[in-house]
Amino acid sequence: MIFGSEKALFSSENSRKLLTAVGIDSLDAAFQQGRVVFDGRHDHKQVACVSVVVEGDPVREWHGLNLLRSWGLSAAEPLALFTRSLSAASAVVTAGVPGEHSLRELAGTSFFGDLDADSQDTLVHEICRAIHIIHDRGYGWRGMDARHLYPERRSDGGYRIWLLDCEGVHRRRNRSAVDRDIGRLQKSLRKSDVPEAFIRRLMEGLHRR
């Protein structure tokens, strides 16, 4: 027996039509689907996949993603939020991001070894730019981790950094939150076996304020 009324919040009418067409039109359907891969149209763009987040705090994820996107950052596009009163159950549905692999996943490939100096500088710059925007707005991000940064190589040779798992975006009280974020990222990069030379250049860029 299900207790409580359910609410569905869609980011747009196009999102509602897209998700309804693939059977994600309720909280129960979102829990059953998990990760869905399909071909569909969303705001005149081809959508390769939809991710359904049911762990952690999907409501905070929804707000975190929308906040980062409002600042011009490349966070996963939230399509729908399903909640149920009298229950902690909720789910957020997002469009898949163009970046196929996180920094952590790329560390297990030849990616970093194949980067020339200019490409490495560009990648470091874009990661720093995204993180600096968050901190300059007076916020922190407890999810700042190599697992949640997805580089996308652009056609002009540059990079766009996609951000995932944004439920930990929060208004910070002081500078210590910035230091914790940077320290958390550094630790995760080392744990992921990202080359130390790259980590050192990134840390220099993050601290150069």
PDB file of C-alpha atoms in Angstrom:
ATOM      1  CA  MET A   1       0.000   0.000   0.000  1.00  0.00           C
ATOM      2  CA  ILE A   2       1.309   3.449  -0.956  1.00  0.00           C
ATOM      3  CA  PHE A   3       0.806   6.258   1.558  1.00  0.00           C
ATOM      4  CA  GLY A   4       0.865   9.935   0.654  1.00  0.00           C
ATOM      5  CA  SER A   5       0.169  11.922  -2.477  1.00  0.00           C
ATOM      6  CA  GLU A   6       2.683  12.045  -5.293  1.00  0.00           C
ATOM      7  CA  LYS A   7       3.951  15.154  -7.033  1.00  0.00           C
ATOM      8  CA  ALA A   8       5.687  15.349 -10.403  1.00  0.00           C
ATOM      9  CA  LEU A   9       7.613  18.470 -11.395  1.00  0.00           C
ATOM     10  CA  PHE A  10       8.788  18.620 -15.012  1.00  0.00           C
ATOM     11  CA  SER A  11      11.281  21.207 -16.242  1.00  0.00           C
ATOM     12  CA  SER A  12       9.195  21.814 -19.370  1.00  0.00           C
ATOM     13  CA  GLU A  13       6.307  20.433 -21.382  1.00  0.00           C
ATOM     14  CA  ASN A  14       8.858  18.876 -23.734  1.00  0.00           C
ATOM     15  CA  SER A  15      10.416  17.049 -20.783  1.00  0.00           C
ATOM     16  CA  ARG A  16       7.030  15.735 -19.717  1.00  0.00           C
ATOM     17  CA  LYS A  17       6.268  14.431 -23.209  1.00  0.00           C
ATOM     18  CA  LEU A  18       9.719  12.886 -23.604  1.00  0.00           C
ATOM     19  CA  LEU A  19       9.629  11.027 -20.284  1.00  0.00           C
ATOM     20  CA  THR A  20       6.014   9.959 -20.630  1.00  0.00           C
ATOM     21  CA  ALA A  21       6.859   8.458 -24.021  1.00  0.00           C
ATOM     22  CA  VAL A  22       9.454   6.167 -22.402  1.00  0.00           C
ATOM     23  CA  GLY A  23       7.321   5.299 -19.396  1.00  0.00           C
ATOM     24  CA  ILE A  24       8.900   7.530 -16.761  1.00  0.00           C
ATOM     25  CA  ASP A  25       5.796   9.341 -15.583  1.00  0.00           C
ATOM     26  CA  SER A  26       5.693   8.520 -11.863  1.00  0.00           C
ATOM     27  CA  LEU A  27       7.921   7.878  -8.868  1.00  0.00           C
ATOM     28  CA  ASP A  28       7.405   4.115  -9.076  1.00  0.00           C
ATOM     29  CA  ALA A  29       8.297   4.135 -12.774  1.00  0.00           C
ATOM     30  CA  ALA A  30      11.473   6.093 -12.016  1.00  0.00           C
ATOM     31  CA  PHE A  31      12.504   3.549  -9.353  1.00  0.00           C
ATOM     32  CA  GLN A  32      11.898   0.675 -11.769  1.00  0.00           C
ATOM     33  CA  GLN A  33      13.827   2.211 -14.656  1.00  0.00           C
ATOM     34  CA  GLY A  34      17.105   3.158 -13.015  1.00  0.00           C
ATOM     35  CA  ARG A  35      19.224   4.142 -16.021  1.00  0.00           C
ATOM     36  CA  VAL A  36      17.420   4.286 -19.329  1.00  0.00           C
ATOM     37  CA  VAL A  37      19.074   4.424 -22.725  1.00  0.00           C
ATOM     38  CA  PHE A  38      16.941   5.468 -25.656  1.00  0.00           C
ATOM     39  CA  ASP A  39      16.772   7.782 -28.653  1.00  0.00           C
ATOM     40  CA  GLY A  40      14.458  10.733 -28.271  1.00  0.00           C
ATOM     41  CA  ARG A  41      14.103  14.436 -28.903  1.00  0.00           C
ATOM     42  CA  HIS A  42      14.369  17.053 -26.187  1.00  0.00           C
ATOM     43  CA  ASP A  43      14.345  20.775 -26.975  1.00  0.00           C
ATOM     44  CA  HIS A  44      15.466  19.956 -30.520  1.00  0.00           C
ATOM     45  CA  LYS A  45      18.485  17.991 -29.269  1.00  0.00           C
ATOM     46  CA  GLN A  46      19.099  14.290 -29.474  1.00  0.00           C
ATOM     47  CA  VAL A  47      19.029  12.784 -26.001  1.00  0.00           C
ATOM     48  CA  ALA A  48      21.190   9.702 -25.702  1.00  0.00           C
ATOM     49  CA  CYS A  49      20.201   8.663 -22.212  1.00  0.00           C
ATOM     50  CA  VAL A  50      18.320   9.593 -19.120  1.00  0.00           C
ATOM     51  CA  SER A  51      19.708   9.026 -15.638  1.00  0.00           C
ATOM     52  CA  VAL A  52      17.376   8.444 -12.713  1.00  0.00           C
ATOM     53  CA  VAL A  53      18.834   9.330  -9.314  1.00  0.00           C
ATOM     54  CA  VAL A  54      17.063   7.613  -6.428  1.00  0.00           C
ATOM     55  CA  GLU A  55      19.895   7.480  -3.876  1.00  0.00           C
ATOM     56  CA  GLY A  56      21.139  10.310  -1.684  1.00  0.00           C
ATOM     57  CA  ASP A  57      18.817  13.313  -1.748  1.00  0.00           C
ATOM     58  CA  PRO A  58      17.182  13.732  -5.177  1.00  0.00           C
ATOM     59  CA  VAL A  59      15.378  16.918  -4.096  1.00  0.00           C
ATOM     60  CA  ARG A  60      18.678  18.590  -3.201  1.00  0.00           C
ATOM     61  CA  GLU A  61      20.141  17.231  -6.439  1.00  0.00           C
ATOM     62  CA  TRP A  62      17.343  18.903  -8.405  1.00  0.00           C
ATOM     63  CA  HIS A  63      17.972  22.253  -6.737  1.00  0.00           C
ATOM     64  CA  GLY A  64      21.757  21.928  -6.998  1.00  0.00           C
ATOM     65  CA  LEU A  65      21.674  21.170 -10.720  1.00  0.00           C
ATOM     66  CA  ASN A  66      19.307  24.043 -11.438  1.00  0.00           C
ATOM     67  CA  LEU A  67      21.429  26.443  -9.385  1.00  0.00           C
ATOM     68  CA  LEU A  68      24.671  25.547 -11.171  1.00  0.00           C
ATOM     69  CA  ARG A  69      23.013  25.782 -14.575  1.00  0.00           C
ATOM     70  CA  SER A  70      21.634  29.234 -13.690  1.00  0.00           C
ATOM     71  CA  TRP A  71      25.265  30.359 -13.274  1.00  0.00           C
ATOM     72  CA  GLY A  72      26.150  29.139 -16.763  1.00  0.00           C
ATOM     73  CA  LEU A  73      27.895  25.973 -15.609  1.00  0.00           C
ATOM     74  CA  SER A  74      27.527  22.701 -17.509  1.00  0.00           C
ATOM     75  CA  ALA A  75      25.596  20.555 -15.062  1.00  0.00           C
ATOM     76  CA  ALA A  76      23.387  17.641 -16.082  1.00  0.00           C
ATOM     77  CA  GLU A  77      20.014  18.959 -17.244  1.00  0.00           C
ATOM     78  CA  PRO A  78      17.247  18.105 -14.742  1.00  0.00           C
ATOM     79  CA  LEU A  79      14.116  16.926 -16.547  1.00  0.00           C
ATOM     80  CA  ALA A  80      11.775  15.873 -13.734  1.00  0.00           C
ATOM     81  CA  LEU A  81      11.484  15.518  -9.970  1.00  0.00           C
ATOM     82  CA  PHE A  82       9.124  12.970  -8.420  1.00  0.00           C
ATOM     83  CA  THR A  83       8.282  13.146  -4.713  1.00  0.00           C
ATOM     84  CA  ARG A  84       5.728  11.552  -2.395  1.00  0.00           C
ATOM     85  CA  SER A  85       4.341  13.094   0.769  1.00  0.00           C
ATOM     86  CA  LEU A  86       4.544  11.112   4.032  1.00  0.00           C
ATOM     87  CA  SER A  87       7.583   9.364   2.557  1.00  0.00           C
ATOM     88  CA  ALA A  88      11.276  10.022   2.021  1.00  0.00           C
ATOM     89  CA  ALA A  89      11.056   8.438  -1.440  1.00  0.00           C
ATOM     90  CA  SER A  90      11.955  10.736  -4.322  1.00  0.00           C
ATOM     91  CA  ALA A  91      13.726  10.618  -7.662  1.00  0.00           C
ATOM     92  CA  VAL A  92      15.249  13.156 -10.023  1.00  0.00           C
ATOM     93  CA  VAL A  93      15.545  12.449 -13.738  1.00  0.00           C
ATOM     94  CA  THR A  94      18.299  14.127 -15.753  1.00  0.00           C
ATOM     95  CA  ALA A  95      19.449  14.131 -19.339  1.00  0.00           C
ATOM     96  CA  GLY A  96      22.715  12.333 -19.986  1.00  0.00           C
ATOM     97  CA  VAL A  97      25.816  14.505 -20.360  1.00  0.00           C
ATOM     98  CA  PRO A  98      28.036  14.571 -23.470  1.00  0.00           C
ATOM     99  CA  GLY A  99      31.139  13.843 -21.396  1.00  0.00           C
ATOM    100  CA  GLU A 100      31.376  10.056 -21.521  1.00  0.00           C
ATOM    101  CA  HIS A 101      33.884   9.462 -18.715  1.00  0.00           C
ATOM    102  CA  SER A 102      34.746  11.102 -15.421  1.00  0.00           C
ATOM    103  CA  LEU A 103      38.283  12.139 -14.490  1.00  0.00           C
ATOM    104  CA  ARG A 104      38.444   9.066 -12.301  1.00  0.00           C
ATOM    105  CA  GLU A 105      37.521   6.779 -15.180  1.00  0.00           C
ATOM    106  CA  LEU A 106      39.907   8.541 -17.556  1.00  0.00           C
ATOM    107  CA  ALA A 107      42.777   7.934 -15.126  1.00  0.00           C
ATOM    108  CA  GLY A 108      42.550   4.255 -16.037  1.00  0.00           C
ATOM    109  CA  THR A 109      43.121   4.994 -19.733  1.00  0.00           C
ATOM    110  CA  SER A 110      45.817   6.690 -21.805  1.00  0.00           C
ATOM    111  CA  PHE A 111      43.922   9.998 -21.616  1.00  0.00           C
ATOM    112  CA  PHE A 112      46.316  11.939 -19.397  1.00  0.00           C
ATOM    113  CA  GLY A 113      49.398  10.498 -21.071  1.00  0.00           C
ATOM    114  CA  ASP A 114      48.113  11.600 -24.474  1.00  0.00           C
ATOM    115  CA  LEU A 115      47.494  15.212 -23.412  1.00  0.00           C
ATOM    116  CA  ASP A 116      49.945  17.700 -24.860  1.00  0.00           C
ATOM    117  CA  ALA A 117      50.919  20.749 -22.816  1.00  0.00           C
ATOM    118  CA  ASP A 118      48.343  23.057 -24.415  1.00  0.00           C
ATOM    119  CA  SER A 119      45.505  20.559 -23.957  1.00  0.00           C
ATOM    120  CA  GLN A 120      46.472  19.999 -20.343  1.00  0.00           C
ATOM    121  CA  ASP A 121      46.517  23.743 -19.688  1.00  0.00           C
ATOM    122  CA  THR A 122      43.081  24.099 -21.295  1.00  0.00           C
ATOM    123  CA  LEU A 123      41.629  21.252 -19.232  1.00  0.00           C
ATOM    124  CA  VAL A 124      43.079  22.637 -15.999  1.00  0.00           C
ATOM    125  CA  HIS A 125      41.755  26.100 -16.846  1.00  0.00           C
ATOM    126  CA  GLU A 126      38.207  24.843 -17.444  1.00  0.00           C
ATOM    127  CA  ILE A 127      38.107  22.786 -14.245  1.00  0.00           C
ATOM    128  CA  CYS A 128      39.391  25.768 -12.266  1.00  0.00           C
ATOM    129  CA  ARG A 129      36.885  28.088 -13.938  1.00  0.00           C
ATOM    130  CA  ALA A 130      33.938  25.895 -12.940  1.00  0.00           C
ATOM    131  CA  ILE A 131      35.117  25.517  -9.349  1.00  0.00           C
ATOM    132  CA  HIS A 132      35.944  29.208  -8.992  1.00  0.00           C
ATOM    133  CA  ILE A 133      32.438  30.162 -10.145  1.00  0.00           C
ATOM    134  CA  ILE A 134      30.915  28.011  -7.403  1.00  0.00           C
ATOM    135  CA  HIS A 135      33.176  29.448  -4.726  1.00  0.00           C
ATOM    136  CA  ASP A 136      32.915  33.050  -5.957  1.00  0.00           C
ATOM    137  CA  ARG A 137      29.125  32.812  -5.672  1.00  0.00           C
ATOM    138  CA  GLY A 138      29.541  32.076  -1.984  1.00  0.00           C
ATOM    139  CA  TYR A 139      28.862  28.346  -2.222  1.00  0.00           C
ATOM    140  CA  GLY A 140      30.677  25.093  -1.599  1.00  0.00           C
ATOM    141  CA  TRP A 141      30.237  21.646  -3.136  1.00  0.00           C
ATOM    142  CA  ARG A 142      30.613  18.576  -0.938  1.00  0.00           C
ATOM    143  CA  GLY A 143      30.552  16.412  -4.072  1.00  0.00           C
ATOM    144  CA  MET A 144      33.735  17.939  -5.509  1.00  0.00           C
ATOM    145  CA  ASP A 145      35.340  14.693  -6.581  1.00  0.00           C
ATOM    146  CA  ALA A 146      37.103  13.163  -9.600  1.00  0.00           C
ATOM    147  CA  ARG A 147      34.024  10.931 -10.040  1.00  0.00           C
ATOM    148  CA  HIS A 148      31.766  13.930 -10.678  1.00  0.00           C
ATOM    149  CA  LEU A 149      33.804  15.915 -13.249  1.00  0.00           C
ATOM    150  CA  TYR A 150      33.213  14.852 -16.862  1.00  0.00           C
ATOM    151  CA  PRO A 151      35.362  16.538 -19.557  1.00  0.00           C
ATOM    152  CA  GLU A 152      33.872  16.909 -23.012  1.00  0.00           C
ATOM    153  CA  ARG A 153      36.266  17.655 -25.879  1.00  0.00           C
ATOM    154  CA  ARG A 154      34.831  20.438 -28.008  1.00  0.00           C
ATOM    155  CA  SER A 155      35.192  20.724 -31.767  1.00  0.00           C
ATOM    156  CA  ASP A 156      37.582  23.673 -31.327  1.00  0.00           C
ATOM    157  CA  GLY A 157      39.963  21.529 -29.255  1.00  0.00           C
ATOM    158  CA  GLY A 158      38.930  22.996 -25.926  1.00  0.00           C
ATOM    159  CA  TYR A 159      37.084  21.324 -23.065  1.00  0.00           C
ATOM    160  CA  ARG A 160      33.746  21.691 -21.351  1.00  0.00           C
ATOM    161  CA  ILE A 161      33.463  20.317 -17.812  1.00  0.00           C
ATOM    162  CA  TRP A 162      30.176  18.629 -16.953  1.00  0.00           C
ATOM    163  CA  LEU A 163      29.201  18.416 -13.279  1.00  0.00           C
ATOM    164  CA  LEU A 164      27.218  15.543 -11.766  1.00  0.00           C
ATOM    165  CA  ASP A 165      26.051  14.625  -8.268  1.00  0.00           C
ATOM    166  CA  CYS A 166      25.245  18.169  -7.181  1.00  0.00           C
ATOM    167  CA  GLU A 167      23.135  17.529  -4.088  1.00  0.00           C
ATOM    168  CA  GLY A 168      26.075  18.719  -1.976  1.00  0.00           C
ATOM    169  CA  VAL A 169      26.037  22.275  -3.343  1.00  0.00           C
ATOM    170  CA  HIS A 170      25.489  24.525  -0.320  1.00  0.00           C
ATOM    171  CA  ARG A 171      25.930  28.103   0.795  1.00  0.00           C
ATOM    172  CA  ARG A 172      29.260  28.333   2.560  1.00  0.00           C
ATOM    173  CA  ARG A 173      29.891  30.314   5.726  1.00  0.00           C
ATOM    174  CA  ASN A 174      33.602  30.983   5.370  1.00  0.00           C
ATOM    175  CA  ARG A 175      36.811  30.275   3.471  1.00  0.00           C
ATOM    176  CA  SER A 176      37.331  26.924   5.193  1.00  0.00           C
ATOM    177  CA  ALA A 177      34.626  25.371   2.992  1.00  0.00           C
ATOM    178  CA  VAL A 178      36.679  26.320  -0.080  1.00  0.00           C
ATOM    179  CA  ASP A 179      39.783  24.701   1.380  1.00  0.00           C
ATOM    180  CA  ARG A 180      37.819  21.557   2.227  1.00  0.00           C
ATOM    181  CA  ASP A 181      36.440  21.349  -1.310  1.00  0.00           C
ATOM    182  CA  ILE A 182      39.884  21.660  -2.867  1.00  0.00           C
ATOM    183  CA  GLY A 183      41.381  19.189  -0.405  1.00  0.00           C
ATOM    184  CA  ARG A 184      38.579  16.717  -1.097  1.00  0.00           C
ATOM    185  CA  LEU A 185      39.170  16.995  -4.847  1.00  0.00           C
ATOM    186  CA  GLN A 186      42.922  16.557  -4.456  1.00  0.00           C
ATOM    187  CA  LYS A 187      42.442  13.445  -2.349  1.00  0.00           C
ATOM    188  CA  SER A 188      40.012  11.925  -4.851  1.00  0.00           C
ATOM    189  CA  LEU A 189      42.345  12.617  -7.785  1.00  0.00           C
ATOM    190  CA  ARG A 190      45.210  10.856  -6.019  1.00  0.00           C
ATOM    191  CA  LYS A 191      42.954   7.962  -5.048  1.00  0.00           C
ATOM    192  CA  SER A 192      41.961   7.690  -8.722  1.00  0.00           C
ATOM    193  CA  ASP A 193      45.642   7.546  -9.777  1.00  0.00           C
ATOM    194  CA  VAL A 194      45.482  10.728 -11.818  1.00  0.00           C
ATOM    195  CA  PRO A 195      49.105  11.693 -12.660  1.00  0.00           C
ATOM    196  CA  GLU A 196      50.692  13.765  -9.917  1.00  0.00           C
ATOM    197  CA  ALA A 197      51.955  16.364 -12.425  1.00  0.00           C
ATOM    198  CA  PHE A 198      48.386  17.076 -13.511  1.00  0.00           C
ATOM    199  CA  ILE A 199      47.155  17.256  -9.914  1.00  0.00           C
ATOM    200  CA  ARG A 200      49.940  19.702  -9.062  1.00  0.00           C
ATOM    201  CA  ARG A 201      49.046  22.014 -11.965  1.00  0.00           C
ATOM    202  CA  LEU A 202      45.370  21.878 -11.061  1.00  0.00           C
ATOM    203  CA  MET A 203      46.032  22.678  -7.411  1.00  0.00           C
ATOM    204  CA  GLU A 204      48.206  25.631  -8.436  1.00  0.00           C
ATOM    205  CA  GLY A 205      45.377  26.943 -10.593  1.00  0.00           C
ATOM    206  CA  LEU A 206      42.780  26.533  -7.842  1.00  0.00           C
ATOM    207  CA  HIS A 207      44.918  28.303  -5.258  1.00  0.00           C
ATOM    208  CA  ARG A 208      45.951  31.125  -7.618  1.00  0.00           C
ATOM    209  CA  ARG A 209      43.305  33.643  -6.456  1.00  0.00           C
TER     210      ARG A 209
END
